[in-house]
Short mmCIF file of N, CA and C in Angstrom, two decimals:
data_model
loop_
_atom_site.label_atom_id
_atom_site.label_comp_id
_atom_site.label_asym_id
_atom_site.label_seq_id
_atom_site.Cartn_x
_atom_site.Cartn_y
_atom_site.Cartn_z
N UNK P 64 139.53 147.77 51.10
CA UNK P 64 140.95 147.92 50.89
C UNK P 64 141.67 146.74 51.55
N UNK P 65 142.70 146.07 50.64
CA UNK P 65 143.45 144.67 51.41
C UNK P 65 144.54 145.46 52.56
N UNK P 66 144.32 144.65 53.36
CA UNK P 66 145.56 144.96 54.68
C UNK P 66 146.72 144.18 54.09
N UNK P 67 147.85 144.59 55.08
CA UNK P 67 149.44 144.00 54.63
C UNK P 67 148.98 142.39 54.88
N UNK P 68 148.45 141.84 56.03
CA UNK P 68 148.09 140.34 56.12
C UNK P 68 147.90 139.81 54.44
N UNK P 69 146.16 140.62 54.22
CA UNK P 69 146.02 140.07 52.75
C UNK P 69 146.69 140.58 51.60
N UNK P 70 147.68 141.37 51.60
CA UNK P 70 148.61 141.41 50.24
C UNK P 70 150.06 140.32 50.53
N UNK P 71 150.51 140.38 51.55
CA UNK P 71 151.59 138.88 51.64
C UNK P 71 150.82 138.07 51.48
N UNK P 72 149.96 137.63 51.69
CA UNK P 72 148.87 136.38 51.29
C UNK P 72 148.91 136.45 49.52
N UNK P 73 148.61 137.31 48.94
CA UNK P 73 148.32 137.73 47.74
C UNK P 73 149.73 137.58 47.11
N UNK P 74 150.35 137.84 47.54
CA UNK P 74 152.20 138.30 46.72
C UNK P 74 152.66 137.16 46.85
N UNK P 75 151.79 135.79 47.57
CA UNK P 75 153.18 134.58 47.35
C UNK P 75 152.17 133.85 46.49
N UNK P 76 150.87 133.70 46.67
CA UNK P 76 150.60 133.13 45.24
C UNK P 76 150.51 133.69 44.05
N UNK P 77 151.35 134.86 44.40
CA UNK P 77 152.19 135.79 42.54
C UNK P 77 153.16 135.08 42.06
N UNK P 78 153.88 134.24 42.99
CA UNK P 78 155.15 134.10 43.10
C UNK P 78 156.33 134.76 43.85
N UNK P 79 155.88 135.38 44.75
CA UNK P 79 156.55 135.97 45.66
C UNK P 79 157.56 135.13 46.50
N UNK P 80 158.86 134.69 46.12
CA UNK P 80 159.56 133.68 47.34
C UNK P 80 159.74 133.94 48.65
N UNK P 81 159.95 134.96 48.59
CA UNK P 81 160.81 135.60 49.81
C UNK P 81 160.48 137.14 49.72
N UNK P 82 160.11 137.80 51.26
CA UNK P 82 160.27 139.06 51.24
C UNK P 82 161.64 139.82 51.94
N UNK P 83 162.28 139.13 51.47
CA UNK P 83 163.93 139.05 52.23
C UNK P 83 164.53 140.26 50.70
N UNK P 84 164.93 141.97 51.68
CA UNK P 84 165.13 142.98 51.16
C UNK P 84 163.79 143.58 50.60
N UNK P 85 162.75 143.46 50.73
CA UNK P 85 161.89 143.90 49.93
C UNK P 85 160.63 144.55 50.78
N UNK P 86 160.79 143.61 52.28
CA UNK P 86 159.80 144.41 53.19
C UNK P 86 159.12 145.39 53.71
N UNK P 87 160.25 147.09 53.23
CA UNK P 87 159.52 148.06 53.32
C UNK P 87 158.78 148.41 52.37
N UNK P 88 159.32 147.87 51.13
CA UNK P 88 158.54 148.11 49.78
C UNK P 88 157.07 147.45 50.00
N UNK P 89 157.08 146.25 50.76
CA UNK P 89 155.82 145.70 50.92
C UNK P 89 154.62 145.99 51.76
N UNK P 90 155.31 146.80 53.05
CA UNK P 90 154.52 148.29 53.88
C UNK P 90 154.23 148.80 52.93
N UNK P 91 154.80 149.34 52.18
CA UNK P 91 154.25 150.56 51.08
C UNK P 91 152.93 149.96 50.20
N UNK P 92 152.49 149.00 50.20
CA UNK P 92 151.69 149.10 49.19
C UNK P 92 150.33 149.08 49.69
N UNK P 93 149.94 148.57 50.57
CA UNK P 93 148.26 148.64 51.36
C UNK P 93 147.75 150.64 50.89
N UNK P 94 148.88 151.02 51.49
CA UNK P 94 148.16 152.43 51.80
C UNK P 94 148.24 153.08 49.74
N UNK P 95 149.03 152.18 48.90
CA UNK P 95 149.29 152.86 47.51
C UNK P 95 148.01 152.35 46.63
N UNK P 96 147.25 151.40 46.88
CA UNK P 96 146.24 150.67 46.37
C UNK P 96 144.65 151.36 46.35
N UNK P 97 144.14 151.42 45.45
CA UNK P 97 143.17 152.24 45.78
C UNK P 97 141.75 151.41 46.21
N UNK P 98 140.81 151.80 46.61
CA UNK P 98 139.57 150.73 46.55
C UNK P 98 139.00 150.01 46.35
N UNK P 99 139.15 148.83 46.00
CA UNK P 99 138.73 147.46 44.74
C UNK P 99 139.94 147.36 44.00
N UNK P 100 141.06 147.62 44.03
CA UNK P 100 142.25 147.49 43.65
C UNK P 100 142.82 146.14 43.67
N UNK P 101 143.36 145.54 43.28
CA UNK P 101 144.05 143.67 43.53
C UNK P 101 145.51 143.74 43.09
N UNK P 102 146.16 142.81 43.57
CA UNK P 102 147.20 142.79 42.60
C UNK P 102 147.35 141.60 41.57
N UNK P 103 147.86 142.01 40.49
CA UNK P 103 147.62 140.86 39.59
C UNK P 103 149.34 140.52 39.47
N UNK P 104 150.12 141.31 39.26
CA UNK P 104 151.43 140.42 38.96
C UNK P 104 152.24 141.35 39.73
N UNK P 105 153.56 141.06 40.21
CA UNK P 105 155.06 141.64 40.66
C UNK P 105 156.19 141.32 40.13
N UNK P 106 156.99 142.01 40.20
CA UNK P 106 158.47 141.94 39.78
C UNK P 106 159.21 142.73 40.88
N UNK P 107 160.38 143.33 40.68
CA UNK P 107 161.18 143.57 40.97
C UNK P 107 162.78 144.35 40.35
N UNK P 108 163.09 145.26 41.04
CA UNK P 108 164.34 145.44 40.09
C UNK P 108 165.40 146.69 40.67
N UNK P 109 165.69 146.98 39.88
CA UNK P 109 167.21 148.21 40.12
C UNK P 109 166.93 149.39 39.28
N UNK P 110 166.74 150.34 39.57
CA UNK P 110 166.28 151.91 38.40
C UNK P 110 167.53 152.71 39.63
N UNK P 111 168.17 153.65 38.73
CA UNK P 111 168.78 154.44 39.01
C UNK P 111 169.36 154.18 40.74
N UNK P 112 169.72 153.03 40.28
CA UNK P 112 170.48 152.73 41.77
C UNK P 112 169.82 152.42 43.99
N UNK P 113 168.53 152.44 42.98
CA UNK P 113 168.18 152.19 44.15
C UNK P 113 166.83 150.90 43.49
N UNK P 114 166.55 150.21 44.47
CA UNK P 114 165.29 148.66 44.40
C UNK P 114 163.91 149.07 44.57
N UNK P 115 163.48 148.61 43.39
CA UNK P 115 162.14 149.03 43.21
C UNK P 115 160.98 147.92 43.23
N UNK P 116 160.22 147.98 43.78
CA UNK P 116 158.86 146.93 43.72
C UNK P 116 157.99 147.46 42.45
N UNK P 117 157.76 146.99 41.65
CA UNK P 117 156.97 146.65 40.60
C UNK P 117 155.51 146.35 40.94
N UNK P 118 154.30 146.75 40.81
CA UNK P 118 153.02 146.06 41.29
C UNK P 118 151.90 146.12 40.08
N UNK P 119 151.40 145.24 39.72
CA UNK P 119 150.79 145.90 38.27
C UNK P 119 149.06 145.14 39.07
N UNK P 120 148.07 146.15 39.20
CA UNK P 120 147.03 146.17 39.39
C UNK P 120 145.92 145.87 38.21
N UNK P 121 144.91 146.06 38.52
CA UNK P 121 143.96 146.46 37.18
C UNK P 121 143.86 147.77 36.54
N UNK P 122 143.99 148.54 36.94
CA UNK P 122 144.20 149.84 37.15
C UNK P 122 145.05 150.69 36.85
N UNK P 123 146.75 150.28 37.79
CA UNK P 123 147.84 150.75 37.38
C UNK P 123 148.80 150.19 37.66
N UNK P 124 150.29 150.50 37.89
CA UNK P 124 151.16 150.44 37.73
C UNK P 124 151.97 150.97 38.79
N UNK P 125 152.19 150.77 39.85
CA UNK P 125 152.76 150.88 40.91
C UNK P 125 154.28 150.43 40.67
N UNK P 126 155.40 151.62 41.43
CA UNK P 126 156.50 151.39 41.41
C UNK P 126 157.19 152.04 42.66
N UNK P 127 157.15 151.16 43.41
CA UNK P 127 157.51 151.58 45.05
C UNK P 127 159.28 151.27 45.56
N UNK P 128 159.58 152.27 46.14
CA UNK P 128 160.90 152.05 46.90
C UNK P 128 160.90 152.94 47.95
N UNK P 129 161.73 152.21 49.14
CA UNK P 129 162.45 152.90 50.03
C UNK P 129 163.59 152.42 50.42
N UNK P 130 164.57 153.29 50.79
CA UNK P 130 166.00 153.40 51.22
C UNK P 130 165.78 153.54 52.42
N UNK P 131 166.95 152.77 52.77
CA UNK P 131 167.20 152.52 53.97
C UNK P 131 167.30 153.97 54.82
N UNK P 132 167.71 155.05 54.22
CA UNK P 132 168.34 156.22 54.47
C UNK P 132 167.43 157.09 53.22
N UNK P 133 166.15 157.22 53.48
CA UNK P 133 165.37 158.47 53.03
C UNK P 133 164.17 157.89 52.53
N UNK P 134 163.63 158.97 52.60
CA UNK P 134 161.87 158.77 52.35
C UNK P 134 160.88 157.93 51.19
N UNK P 135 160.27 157.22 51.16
CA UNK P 135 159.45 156.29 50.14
C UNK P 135 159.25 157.49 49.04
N UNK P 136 158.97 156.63 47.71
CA UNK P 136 158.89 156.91 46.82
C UNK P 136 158.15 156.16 45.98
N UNK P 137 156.90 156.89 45.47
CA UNK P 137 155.59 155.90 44.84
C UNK P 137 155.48 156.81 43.44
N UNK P 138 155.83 156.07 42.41
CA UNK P 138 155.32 156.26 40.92
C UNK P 138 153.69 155.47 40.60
N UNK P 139 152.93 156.02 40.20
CA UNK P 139 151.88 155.27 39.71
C UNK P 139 151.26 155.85 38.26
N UNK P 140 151.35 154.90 37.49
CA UNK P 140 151.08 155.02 36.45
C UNK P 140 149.54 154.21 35.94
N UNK P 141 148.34 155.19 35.46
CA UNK P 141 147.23 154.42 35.17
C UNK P 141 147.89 153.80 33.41
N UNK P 142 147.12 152.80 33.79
CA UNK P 142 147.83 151.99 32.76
C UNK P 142 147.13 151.92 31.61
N UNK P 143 146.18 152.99 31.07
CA UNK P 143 146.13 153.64 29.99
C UNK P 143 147.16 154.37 29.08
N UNK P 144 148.40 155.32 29.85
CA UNK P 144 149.45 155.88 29.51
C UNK P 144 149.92 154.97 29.11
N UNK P 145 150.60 153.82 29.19
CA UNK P 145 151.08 152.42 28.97
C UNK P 145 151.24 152.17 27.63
N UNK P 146 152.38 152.86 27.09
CA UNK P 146 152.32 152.54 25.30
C UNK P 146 153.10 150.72 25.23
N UNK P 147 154.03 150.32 25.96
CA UNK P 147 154.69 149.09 26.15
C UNK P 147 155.24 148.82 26.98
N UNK P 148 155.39 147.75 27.43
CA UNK P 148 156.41 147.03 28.59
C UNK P 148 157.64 145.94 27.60
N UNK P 149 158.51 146.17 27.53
CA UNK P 149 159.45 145.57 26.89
C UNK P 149 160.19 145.01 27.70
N UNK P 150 160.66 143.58 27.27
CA UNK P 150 161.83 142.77 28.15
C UNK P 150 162.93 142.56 27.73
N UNK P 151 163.77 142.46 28.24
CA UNK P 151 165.54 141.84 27.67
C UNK P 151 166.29 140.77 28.81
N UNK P 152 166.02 139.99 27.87
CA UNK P 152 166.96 138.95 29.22
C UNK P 152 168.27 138.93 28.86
N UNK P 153 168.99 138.34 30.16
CA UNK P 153 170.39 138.33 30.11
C UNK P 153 170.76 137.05 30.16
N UNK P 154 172.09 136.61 30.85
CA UNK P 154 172.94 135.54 30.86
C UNK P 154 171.86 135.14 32.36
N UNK P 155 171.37 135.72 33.48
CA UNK P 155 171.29 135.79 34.99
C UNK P 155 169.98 136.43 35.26
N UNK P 156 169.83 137.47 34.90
CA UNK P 156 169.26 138.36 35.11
C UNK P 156 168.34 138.92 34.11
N UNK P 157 167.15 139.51 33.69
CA UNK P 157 166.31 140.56 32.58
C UNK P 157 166.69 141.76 33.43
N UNK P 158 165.29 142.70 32.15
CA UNK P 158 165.72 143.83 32.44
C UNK P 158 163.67 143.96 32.00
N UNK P 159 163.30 145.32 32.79
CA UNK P 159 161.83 145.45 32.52
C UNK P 159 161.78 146.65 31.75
N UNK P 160 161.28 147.53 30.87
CA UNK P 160 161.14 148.71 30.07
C UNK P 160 159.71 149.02 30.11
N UNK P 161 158.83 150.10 30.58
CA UNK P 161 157.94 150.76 30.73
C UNK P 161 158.05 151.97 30.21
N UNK P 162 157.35 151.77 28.68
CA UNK P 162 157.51 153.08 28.24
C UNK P 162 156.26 153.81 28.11
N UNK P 163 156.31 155.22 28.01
CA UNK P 163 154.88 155.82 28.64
C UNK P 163 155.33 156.97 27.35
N UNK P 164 154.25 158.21 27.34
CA UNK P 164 154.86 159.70 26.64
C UNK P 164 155.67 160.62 27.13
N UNK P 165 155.81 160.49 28.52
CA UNK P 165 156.77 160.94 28.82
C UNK P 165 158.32 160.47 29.21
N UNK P 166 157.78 159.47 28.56
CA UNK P 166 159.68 158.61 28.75
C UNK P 166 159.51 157.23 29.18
N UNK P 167 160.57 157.10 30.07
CA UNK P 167 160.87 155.17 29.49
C UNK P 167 161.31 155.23 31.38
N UNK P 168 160.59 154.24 31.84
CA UNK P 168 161.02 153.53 33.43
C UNK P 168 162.06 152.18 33.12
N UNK P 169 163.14 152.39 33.30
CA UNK P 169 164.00 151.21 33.01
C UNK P 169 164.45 150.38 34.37
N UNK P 170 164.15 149.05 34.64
CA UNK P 170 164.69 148.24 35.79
C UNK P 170 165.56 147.63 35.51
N UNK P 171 166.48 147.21 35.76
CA UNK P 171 167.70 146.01 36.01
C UNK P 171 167.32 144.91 36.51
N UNK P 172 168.41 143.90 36.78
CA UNK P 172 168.57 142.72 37.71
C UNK P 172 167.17 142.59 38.29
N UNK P 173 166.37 141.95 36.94
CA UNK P 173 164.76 141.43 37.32
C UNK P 173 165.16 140.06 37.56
N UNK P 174 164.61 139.46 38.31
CA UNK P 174 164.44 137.91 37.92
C UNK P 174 163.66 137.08 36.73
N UNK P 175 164.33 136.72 36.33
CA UNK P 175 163.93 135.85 34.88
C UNK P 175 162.57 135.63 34.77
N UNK P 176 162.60 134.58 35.96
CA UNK P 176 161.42 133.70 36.01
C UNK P 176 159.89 134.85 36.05
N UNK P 177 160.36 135.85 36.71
CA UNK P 177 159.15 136.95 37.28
C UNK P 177 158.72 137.46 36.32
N UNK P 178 159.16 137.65 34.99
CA UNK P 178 159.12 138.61 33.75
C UNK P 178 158.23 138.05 32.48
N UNK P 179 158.09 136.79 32.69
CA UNK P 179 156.88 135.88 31.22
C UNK P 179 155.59 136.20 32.44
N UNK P 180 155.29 135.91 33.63
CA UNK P 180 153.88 136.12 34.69
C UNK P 180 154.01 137.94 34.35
N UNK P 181 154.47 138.44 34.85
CA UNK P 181 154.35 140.18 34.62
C UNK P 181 153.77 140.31 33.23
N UNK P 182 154.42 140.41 32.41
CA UNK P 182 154.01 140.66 30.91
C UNK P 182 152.67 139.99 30.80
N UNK P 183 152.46 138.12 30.40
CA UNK P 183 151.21 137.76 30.65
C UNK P 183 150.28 138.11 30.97
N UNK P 184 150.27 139.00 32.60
CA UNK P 184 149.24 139.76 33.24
C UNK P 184 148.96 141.28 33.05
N UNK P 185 149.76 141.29 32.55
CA UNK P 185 150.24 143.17 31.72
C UNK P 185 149.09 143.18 30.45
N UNK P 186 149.31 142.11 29.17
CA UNK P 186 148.98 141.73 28.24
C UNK P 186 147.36 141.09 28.24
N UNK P 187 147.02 140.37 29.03
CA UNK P 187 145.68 139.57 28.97
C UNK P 187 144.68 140.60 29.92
N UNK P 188 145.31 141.57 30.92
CA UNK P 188 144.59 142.92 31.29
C UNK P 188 144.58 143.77 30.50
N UNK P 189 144.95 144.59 29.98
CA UNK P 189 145.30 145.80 28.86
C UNK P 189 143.63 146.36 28.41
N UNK P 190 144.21 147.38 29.09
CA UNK P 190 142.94 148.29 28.21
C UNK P 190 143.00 148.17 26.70
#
């Protein structure tokens, strides 16, 4: 199992710039990863008003947040369920769409640049 050392190691040659706002999300993921687990791509974004870490494994689909003011919150999706990941860019900003059978994970205010590496690694992994 990678320690937090080797996933910040791992998350900046994702493209990770900065873990500036994103640091508890980045505690969260050592212990969300399962055994032989890696990470292959990240993003980032806004779902229902609160910031979400994005983590797309071999495996699954990790979607981590915590508030400043209440308890973590881990979605994981094996990425078999995975009917599409759809993008929409903006003027500034994309947007990420994870749609599954039971409904649709929608992010906001992705970063542009983060969203052709996500998909790429979404796409050339795919069951």
């Amino acid at each position: 199992m990678m320690n937090l050392k080797e996933i910040k190691q791992n998350l900046r040659k994702l493209g990770l710039e900065s873990e500036y706002g994103y640091r508890p999300e980045i505690k969260l993921i050592p212990d969300s990863l399962d055994a032989g687990e890696s990470l292959l791509a990240i993003s980032s974004g806004i779902r229902k008003g609160r910031r979400w870490y994005i983590v797309l494994t071999e495996k699954r689909l990790l979607m981590l947040t915590k508030p400043t003011m209440g308890s973590p919150s881990l979605i994981a999706l094996d990425r078999a369920v995975i009917q599409q990941i759809e993008k929409k860019k903006g003027l500034l900003f994309a947007s990420i769409t994870v749609k599954t059978e039971e409904g649709k994970y929608r992010f906001s205010n992705v970063l542009k640049k983060s969203v052709a590496p996500f998909l790429a690694a979404f796409h050339s992994d795919s069951i």
